[in-house]
mmCIF file of C-alpha atoms in Angstrom:
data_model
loop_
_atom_site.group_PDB
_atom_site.id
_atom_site.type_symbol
_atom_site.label_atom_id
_atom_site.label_comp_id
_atom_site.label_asym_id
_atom_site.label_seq_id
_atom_site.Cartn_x
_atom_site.Cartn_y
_atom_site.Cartn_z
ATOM 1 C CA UNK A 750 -65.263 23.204 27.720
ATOM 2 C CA UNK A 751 -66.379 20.303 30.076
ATOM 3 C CA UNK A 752 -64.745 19.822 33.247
ATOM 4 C CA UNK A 753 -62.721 17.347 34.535
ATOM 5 C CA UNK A 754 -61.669 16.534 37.889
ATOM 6 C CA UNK A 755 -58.690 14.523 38.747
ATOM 7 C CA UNK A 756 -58.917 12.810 42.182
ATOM 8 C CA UNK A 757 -56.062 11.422 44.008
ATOM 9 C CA UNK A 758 -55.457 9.640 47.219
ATOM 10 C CA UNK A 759 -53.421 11.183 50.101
ATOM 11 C CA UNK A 760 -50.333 7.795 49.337
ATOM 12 C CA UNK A 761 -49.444 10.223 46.671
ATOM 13 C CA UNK A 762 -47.405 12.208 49.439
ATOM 14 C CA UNK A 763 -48.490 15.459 46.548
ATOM 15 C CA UNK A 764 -47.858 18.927 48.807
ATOM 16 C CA UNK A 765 -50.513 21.143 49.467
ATOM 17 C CA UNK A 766 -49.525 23.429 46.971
ATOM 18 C CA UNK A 767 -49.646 20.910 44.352
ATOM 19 C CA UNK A 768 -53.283 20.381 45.148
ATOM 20 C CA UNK A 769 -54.303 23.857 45.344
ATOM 21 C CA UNK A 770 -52.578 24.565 41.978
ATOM 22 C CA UNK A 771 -54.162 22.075 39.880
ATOM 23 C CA UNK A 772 -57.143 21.661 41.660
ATOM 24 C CA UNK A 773 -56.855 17.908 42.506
ATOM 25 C CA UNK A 774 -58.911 16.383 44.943
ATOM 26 C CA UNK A 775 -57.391 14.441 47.717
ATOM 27 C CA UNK A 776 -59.076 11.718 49.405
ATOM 28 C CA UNK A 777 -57.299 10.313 52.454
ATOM 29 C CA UNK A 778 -56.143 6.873 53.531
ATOM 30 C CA UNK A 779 -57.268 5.951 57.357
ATOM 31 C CA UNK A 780 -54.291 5.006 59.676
ATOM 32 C CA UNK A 781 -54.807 3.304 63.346
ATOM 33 C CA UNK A 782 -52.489 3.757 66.501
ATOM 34 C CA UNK A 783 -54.153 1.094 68.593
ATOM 35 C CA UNK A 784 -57.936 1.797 68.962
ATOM 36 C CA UNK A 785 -57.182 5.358 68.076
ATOM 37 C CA UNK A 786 -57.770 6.187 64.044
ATOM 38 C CA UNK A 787 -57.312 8.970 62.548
ATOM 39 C CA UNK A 788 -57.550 10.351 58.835
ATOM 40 C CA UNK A 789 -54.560 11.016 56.785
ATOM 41 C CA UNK A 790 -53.580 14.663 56.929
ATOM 42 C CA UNK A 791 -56.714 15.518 58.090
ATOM 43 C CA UNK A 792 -57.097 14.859 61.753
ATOM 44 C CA UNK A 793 -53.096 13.886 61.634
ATOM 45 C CA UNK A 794 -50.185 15.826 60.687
ATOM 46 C CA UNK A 795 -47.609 14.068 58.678
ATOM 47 C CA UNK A 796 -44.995 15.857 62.043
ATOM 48 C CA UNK A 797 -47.636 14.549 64.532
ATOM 49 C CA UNK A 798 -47.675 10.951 62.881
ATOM 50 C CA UNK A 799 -44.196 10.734 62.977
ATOM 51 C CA UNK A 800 -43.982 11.448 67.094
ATOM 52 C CA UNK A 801 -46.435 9.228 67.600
ATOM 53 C CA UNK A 802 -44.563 6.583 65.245
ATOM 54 C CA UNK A 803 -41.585 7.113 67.478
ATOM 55 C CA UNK A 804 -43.780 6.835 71.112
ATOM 56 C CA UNK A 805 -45.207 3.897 69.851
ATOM 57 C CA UNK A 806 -43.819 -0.032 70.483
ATOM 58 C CA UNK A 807 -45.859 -1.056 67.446
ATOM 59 C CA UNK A 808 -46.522 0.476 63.417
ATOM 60 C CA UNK A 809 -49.522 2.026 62.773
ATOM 61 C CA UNK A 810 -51.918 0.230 60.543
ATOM 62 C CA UNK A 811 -53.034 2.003 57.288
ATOM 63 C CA UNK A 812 -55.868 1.247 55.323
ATOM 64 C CA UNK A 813 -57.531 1.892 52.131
ATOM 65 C CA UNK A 814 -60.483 4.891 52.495
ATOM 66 C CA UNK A 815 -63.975 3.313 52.275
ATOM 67 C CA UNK A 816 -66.097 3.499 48.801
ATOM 68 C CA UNK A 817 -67.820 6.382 50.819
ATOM 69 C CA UNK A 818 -64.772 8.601 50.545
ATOM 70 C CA UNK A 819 -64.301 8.453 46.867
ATOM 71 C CA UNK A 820 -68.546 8.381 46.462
ATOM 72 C CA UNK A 821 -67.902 11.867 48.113
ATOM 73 C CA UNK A 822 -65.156 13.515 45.702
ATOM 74 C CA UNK A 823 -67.278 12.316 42.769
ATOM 75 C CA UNK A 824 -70.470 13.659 44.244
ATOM 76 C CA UNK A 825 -68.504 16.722 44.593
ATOM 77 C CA UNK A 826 -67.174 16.923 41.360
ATOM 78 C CA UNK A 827 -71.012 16.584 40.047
ATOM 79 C CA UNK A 828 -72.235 19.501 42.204
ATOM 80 C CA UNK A 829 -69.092 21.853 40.920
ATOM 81 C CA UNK A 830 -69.954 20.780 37.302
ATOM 82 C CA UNK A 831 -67.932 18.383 36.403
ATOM 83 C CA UNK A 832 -68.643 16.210 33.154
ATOM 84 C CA UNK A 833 -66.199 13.233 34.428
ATOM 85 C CA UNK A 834 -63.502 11.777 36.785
ATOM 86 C CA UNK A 835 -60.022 10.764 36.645
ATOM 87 C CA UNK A 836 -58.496 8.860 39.323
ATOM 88 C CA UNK A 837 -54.718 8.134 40.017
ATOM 89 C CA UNK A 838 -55.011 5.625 42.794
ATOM 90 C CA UNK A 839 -51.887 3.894 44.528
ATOM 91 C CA UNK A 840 -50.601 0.746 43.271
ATOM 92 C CA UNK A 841 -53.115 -1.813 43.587
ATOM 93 C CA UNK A 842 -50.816 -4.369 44.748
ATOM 94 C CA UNK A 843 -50.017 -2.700 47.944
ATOM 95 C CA UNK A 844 -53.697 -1.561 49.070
ATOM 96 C CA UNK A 845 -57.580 -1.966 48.628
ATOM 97 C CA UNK A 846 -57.661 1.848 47.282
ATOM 98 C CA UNK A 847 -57.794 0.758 43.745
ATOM 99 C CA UNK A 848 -60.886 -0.988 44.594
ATOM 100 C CA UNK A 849 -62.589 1.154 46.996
ATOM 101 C CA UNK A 850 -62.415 3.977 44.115
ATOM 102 C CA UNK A 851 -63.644 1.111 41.616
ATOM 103 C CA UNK A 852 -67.145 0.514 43.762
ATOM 104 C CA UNK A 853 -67.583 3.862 44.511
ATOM 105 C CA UNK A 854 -67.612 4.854 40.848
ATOM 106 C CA UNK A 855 -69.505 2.133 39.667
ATOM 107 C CA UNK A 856 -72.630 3.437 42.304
ATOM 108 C CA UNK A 857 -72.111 6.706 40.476
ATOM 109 C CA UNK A 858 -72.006 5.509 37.224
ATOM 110 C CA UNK A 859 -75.924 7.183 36.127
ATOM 111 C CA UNK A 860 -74.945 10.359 36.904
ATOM 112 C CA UNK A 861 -70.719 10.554 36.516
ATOM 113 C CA UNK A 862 -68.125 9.176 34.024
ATOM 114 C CA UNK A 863 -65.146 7.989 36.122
ATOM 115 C CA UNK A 864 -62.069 6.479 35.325
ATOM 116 C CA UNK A 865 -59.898 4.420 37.934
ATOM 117 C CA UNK A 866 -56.507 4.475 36.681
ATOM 118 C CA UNK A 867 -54.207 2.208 39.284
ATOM 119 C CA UNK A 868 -50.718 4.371 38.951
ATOM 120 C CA UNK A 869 -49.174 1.010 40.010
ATOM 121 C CA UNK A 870 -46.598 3.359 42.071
ATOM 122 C CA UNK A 871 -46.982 5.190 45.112
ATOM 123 C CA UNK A 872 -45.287 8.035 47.316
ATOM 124 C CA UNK A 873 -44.675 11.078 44.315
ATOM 125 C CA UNK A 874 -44.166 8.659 41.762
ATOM 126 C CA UNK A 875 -48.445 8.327 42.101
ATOM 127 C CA UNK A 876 -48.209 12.423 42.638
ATOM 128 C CA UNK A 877 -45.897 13.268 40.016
ATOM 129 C CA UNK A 878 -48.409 10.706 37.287
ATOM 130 C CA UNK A 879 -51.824 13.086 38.871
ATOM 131 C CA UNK A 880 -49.735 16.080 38.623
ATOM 132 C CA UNK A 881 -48.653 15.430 34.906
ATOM 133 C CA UNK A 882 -52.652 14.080 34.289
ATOM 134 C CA UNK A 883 -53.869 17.334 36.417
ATOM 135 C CA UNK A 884 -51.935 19.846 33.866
ATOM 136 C CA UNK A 885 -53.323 17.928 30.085
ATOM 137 C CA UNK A 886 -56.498 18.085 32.323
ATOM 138 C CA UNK A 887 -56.356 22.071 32.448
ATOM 139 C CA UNK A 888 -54.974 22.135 29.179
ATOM 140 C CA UNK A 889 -58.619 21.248 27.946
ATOM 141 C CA UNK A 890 -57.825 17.019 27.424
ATOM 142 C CA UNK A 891 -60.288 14.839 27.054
ATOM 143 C CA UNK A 892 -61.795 12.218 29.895
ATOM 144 C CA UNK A 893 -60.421 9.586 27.086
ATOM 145 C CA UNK A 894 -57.373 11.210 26.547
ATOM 146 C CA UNK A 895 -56.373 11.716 30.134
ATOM 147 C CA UNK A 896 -57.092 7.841 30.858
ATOM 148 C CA UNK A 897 -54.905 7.208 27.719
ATOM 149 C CA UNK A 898 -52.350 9.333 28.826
ATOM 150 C CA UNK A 899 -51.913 8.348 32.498
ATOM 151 C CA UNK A 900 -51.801 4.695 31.627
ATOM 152 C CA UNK A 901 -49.255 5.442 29.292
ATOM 153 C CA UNK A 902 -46.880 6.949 31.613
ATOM 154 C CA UNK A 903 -47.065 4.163 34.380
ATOM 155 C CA UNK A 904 -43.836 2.568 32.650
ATOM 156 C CA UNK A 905 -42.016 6.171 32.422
ATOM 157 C CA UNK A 906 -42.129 5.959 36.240
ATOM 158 C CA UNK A 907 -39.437 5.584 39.358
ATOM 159 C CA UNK A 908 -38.227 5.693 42.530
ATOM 160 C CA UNK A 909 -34.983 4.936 44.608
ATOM 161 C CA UNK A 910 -35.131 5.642 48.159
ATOM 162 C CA UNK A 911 -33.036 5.042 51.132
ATOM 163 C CA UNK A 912 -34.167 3.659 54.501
ATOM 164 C CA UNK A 913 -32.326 4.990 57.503
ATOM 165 C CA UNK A 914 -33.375 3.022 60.017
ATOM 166 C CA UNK A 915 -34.338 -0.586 60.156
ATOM 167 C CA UNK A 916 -36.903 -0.147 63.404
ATOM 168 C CA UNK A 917 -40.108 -0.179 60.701
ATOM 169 C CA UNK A 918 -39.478 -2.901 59.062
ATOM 170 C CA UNK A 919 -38.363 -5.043 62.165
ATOM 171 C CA UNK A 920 -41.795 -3.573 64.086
ATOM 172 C CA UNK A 921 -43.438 -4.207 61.028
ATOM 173 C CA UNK A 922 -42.044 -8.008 60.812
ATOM 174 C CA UNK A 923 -40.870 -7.299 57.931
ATOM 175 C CA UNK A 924 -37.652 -8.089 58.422
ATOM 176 C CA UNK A 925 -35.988 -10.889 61.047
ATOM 177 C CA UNK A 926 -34.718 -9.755 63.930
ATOM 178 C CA UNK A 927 -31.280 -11.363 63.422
ATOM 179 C CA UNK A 928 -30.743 -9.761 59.813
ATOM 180 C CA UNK A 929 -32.323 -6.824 61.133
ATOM 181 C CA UNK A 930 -29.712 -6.783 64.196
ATOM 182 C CA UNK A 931 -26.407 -7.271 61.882
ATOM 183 C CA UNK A 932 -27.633 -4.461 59.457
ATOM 184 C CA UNK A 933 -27.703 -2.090 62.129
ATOM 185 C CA UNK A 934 -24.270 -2.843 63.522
ATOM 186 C CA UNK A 935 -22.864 -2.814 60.274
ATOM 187 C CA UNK A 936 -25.133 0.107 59.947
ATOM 188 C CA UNK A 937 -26.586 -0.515 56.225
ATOM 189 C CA UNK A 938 -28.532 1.473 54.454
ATOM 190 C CA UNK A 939 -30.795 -0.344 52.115
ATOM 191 C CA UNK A 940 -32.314 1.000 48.737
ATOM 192 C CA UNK A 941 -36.226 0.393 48.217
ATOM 193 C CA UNK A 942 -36.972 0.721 44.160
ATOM 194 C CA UNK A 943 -40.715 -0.085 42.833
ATOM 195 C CA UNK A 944 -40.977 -2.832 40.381
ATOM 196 C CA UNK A 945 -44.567 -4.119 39.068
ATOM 197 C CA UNK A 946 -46.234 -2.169 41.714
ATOM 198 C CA UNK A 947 -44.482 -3.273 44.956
ATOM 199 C CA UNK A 948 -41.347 -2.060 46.710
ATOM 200 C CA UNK A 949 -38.575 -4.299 46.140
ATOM 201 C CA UNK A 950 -34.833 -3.765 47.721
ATOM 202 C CA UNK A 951 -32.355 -2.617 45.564
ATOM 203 C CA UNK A 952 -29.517 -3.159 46.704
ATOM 204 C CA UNK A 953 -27.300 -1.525 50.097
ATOM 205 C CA UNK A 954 -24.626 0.559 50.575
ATOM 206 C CA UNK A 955 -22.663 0.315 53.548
ATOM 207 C CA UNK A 956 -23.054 4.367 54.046
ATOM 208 C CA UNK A 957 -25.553 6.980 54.103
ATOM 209 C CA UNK A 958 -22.957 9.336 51.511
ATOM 210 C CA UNK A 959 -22.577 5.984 49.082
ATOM 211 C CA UNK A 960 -26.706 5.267 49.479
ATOM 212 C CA UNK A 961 -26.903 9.016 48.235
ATOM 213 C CA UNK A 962 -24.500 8.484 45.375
ATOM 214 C CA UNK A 963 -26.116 5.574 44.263
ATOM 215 C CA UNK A 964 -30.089 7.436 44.326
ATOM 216 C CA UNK A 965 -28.332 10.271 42.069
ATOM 217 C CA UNK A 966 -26.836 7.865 39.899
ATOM 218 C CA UNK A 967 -30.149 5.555 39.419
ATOM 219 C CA UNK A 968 -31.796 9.013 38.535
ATOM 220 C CA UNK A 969 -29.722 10.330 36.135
ATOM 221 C CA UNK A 970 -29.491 7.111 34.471
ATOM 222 C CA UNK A 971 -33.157 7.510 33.138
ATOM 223 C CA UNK A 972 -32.437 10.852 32.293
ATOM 224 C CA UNK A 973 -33.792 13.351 30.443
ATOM 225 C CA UNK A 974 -36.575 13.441 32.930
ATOM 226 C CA UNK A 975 -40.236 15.160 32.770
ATOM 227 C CA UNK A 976 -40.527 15.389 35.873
ATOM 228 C CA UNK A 977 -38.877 14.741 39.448
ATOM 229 C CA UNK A 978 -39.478 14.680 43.064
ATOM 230 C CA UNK A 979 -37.429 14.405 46.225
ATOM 231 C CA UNK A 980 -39.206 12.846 48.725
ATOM 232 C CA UNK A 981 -38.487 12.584 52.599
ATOM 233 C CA UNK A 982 -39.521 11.078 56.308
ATOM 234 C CA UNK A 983 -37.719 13.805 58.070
ATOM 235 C CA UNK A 984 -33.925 13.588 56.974
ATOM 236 C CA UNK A 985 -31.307 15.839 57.097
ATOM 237 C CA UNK A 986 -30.085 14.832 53.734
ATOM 238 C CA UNK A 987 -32.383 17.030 52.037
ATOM 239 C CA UNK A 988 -30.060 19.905 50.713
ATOM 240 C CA UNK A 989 -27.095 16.778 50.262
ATOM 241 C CA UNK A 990 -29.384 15.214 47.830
ATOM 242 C CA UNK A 991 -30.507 18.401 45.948
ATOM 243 C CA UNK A 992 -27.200 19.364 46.035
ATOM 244 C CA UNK A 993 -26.189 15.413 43.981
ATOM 245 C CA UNK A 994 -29.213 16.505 41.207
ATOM 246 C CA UNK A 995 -28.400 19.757 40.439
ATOM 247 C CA UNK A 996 -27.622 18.878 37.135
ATOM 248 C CA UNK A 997 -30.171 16.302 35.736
ATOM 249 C CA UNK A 998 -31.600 16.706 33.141
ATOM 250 C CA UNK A 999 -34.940 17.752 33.710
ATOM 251 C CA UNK A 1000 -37.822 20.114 32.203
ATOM 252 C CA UNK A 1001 -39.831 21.082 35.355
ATOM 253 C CA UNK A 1002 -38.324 22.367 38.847
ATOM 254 C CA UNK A 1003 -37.762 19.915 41.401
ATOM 255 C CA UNK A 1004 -40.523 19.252 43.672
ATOM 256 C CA UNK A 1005 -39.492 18.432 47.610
ATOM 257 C CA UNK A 1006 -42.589 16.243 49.007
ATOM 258 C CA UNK A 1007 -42.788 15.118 53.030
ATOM 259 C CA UNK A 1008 -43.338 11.241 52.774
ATOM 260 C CA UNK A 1009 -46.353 11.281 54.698
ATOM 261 C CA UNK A 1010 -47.830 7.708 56.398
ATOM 262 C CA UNK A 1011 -49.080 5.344 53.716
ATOM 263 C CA UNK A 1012 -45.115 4.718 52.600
ATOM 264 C CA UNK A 1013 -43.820 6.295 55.904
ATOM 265 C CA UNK A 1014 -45.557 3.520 58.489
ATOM 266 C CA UNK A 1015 -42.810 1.049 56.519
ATOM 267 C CA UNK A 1016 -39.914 3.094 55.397
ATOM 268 C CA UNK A 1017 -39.028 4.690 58.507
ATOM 269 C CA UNK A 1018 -38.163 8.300 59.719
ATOM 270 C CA UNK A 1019 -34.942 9.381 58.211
ATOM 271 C CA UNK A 1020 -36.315 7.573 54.758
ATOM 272 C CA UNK A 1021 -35.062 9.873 51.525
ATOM 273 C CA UNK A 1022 -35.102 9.197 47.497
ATOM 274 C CA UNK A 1023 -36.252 10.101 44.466
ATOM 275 C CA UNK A 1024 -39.142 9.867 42.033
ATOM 276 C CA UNK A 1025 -38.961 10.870 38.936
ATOM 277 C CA UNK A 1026 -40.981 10.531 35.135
ATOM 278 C CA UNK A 1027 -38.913 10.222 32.517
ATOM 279 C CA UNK A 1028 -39.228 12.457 28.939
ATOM 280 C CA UNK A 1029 -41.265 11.190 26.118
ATOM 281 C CA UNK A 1030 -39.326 8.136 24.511
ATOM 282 C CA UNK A 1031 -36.696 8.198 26.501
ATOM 283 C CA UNK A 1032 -36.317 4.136 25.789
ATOM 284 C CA UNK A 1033 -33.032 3.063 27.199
ATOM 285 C CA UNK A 1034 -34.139 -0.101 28.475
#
């Protein structure tokens, strides 16, 4: 059986544990405090970026890893045997990833067969796409059928998170100050949702409890589901959210990811939602 290795990159938020079980290979995203840079989950914590978010006056920077980093995975794939390459890169239209893993593959392209697949998602909505490539991959799928199949999914994708505190996106510039200033005394919680590869609003809700509601109800609506994720910047709404999709339909457990930097630098600490892949024809639009 020839081998294939799925590579991802650490926007995917995917947990450890997700990695270790299907043997995907995580290649990070850089992020810069000022002249200091560090490498996603690497030589920074998701909890250490996250006090040094809230020490800091201004956002981090992120940026896309260098052709270098993915030249590595691949070369590592070669040297563990590896007939090809499949790639689940974050949404092209929000970072230089897509094309970093592009070059890099390209420069291998005499001695590996690798296929850049741009999830046009990010966060678990990128992790849950690698996760569901990373399974057909073990299941003995080929390189063609895995690039097939993850481009097929991209429109079974979603997400609907809540931001719980404006200070990102006003740091970030994002957002003007005065808008910015009447949200917070009116304290509303807006709704991020992806749509054609960047994060859009979708709507607010004038609570945290409603914002909640509303994230349960978006999800069930494109129920059944494959698969789903609940991701978070450090909230306490964790078991409040479970709690709101115990009963969605779904055919694997719920995964609980920590939103680490890529999304996080924008989103905010107390940022919570859901990603989820919908069932095989499940065509309600």
């Amino acid at each position: 059986m020839t081998k294939i290795r799925v590579v991802c990159d650490s926007a995917s938020d995917l947990p450890q544990s997700e990695l270790d079980r299907l043997q995907i290979t995580m290649v990070s995203l850089s992020i810069r405090f000022g002249e200091e840079e560090f490498v996603d989950r690497v030589t920074l914590s998701t909890e250490e970026f996250w006090r040094r978010c809230a020490q800091s006056r201004t956002l981090p920077e992120t940026s896309a890893p260098s052709p270098g980093a993915f030249r590595t995975a691949y070369e590592e794939a070669v040297a563990d045997g590896c007939s090809g390459v499949i790639v689940i890169v974050l949404s092209s239209a929000l970072s230089g990833t897509y094309q970093s893993a592009l070059v890099a593959a390209e420069s291998m392209a005499q001695l590996l067969d690798v296929r850049v697949v741009d999830s046009q998602a990010v966060s678990m909505a990128q992790g849950l796409l690698a996760i569901d490539v990373a399974e057909r991959s073990l299941e003995g799928a080929s390189l063609d059928e895995l690039e097939q199949h993850a481009l097929a999914l991209r429109s079974r994708l979603g997400v609907v998170a809540m931001l719980d505190t404006l200070d990102h996106l006003i740091k970030g510039g994002r957002v003007g100050g005065a808008k910015a200033l009447i949200g917070q005394v009116l304290s509303i919680k807006p709704l991020l949702e992806l749509h054609d590869g960047l994060v859009a609003e979708a709507g607010r809700q004038r609570t945290t409890s409603r914002a909640m509601a509303s994230i349960s109800a978006t999800a069930k609506s494109h129920a059944p589901l494959r698969r789903l994720a609940l991701i978070h910047a450090q909230s306490d709404q964790v078991a409040a959210l479970r709690a709101l999709v115990a009963d969605i339909s779904v055919e694997f457990p719920m995964l609980i990811a920590d939103m680490g930097p890529t999304v996080g630098t924008h989103g905010g600490p107390g940022l919570i939602g859901l990603t989820w892949l919908e069932a095989r024809g499940n065509e309600h639009h």
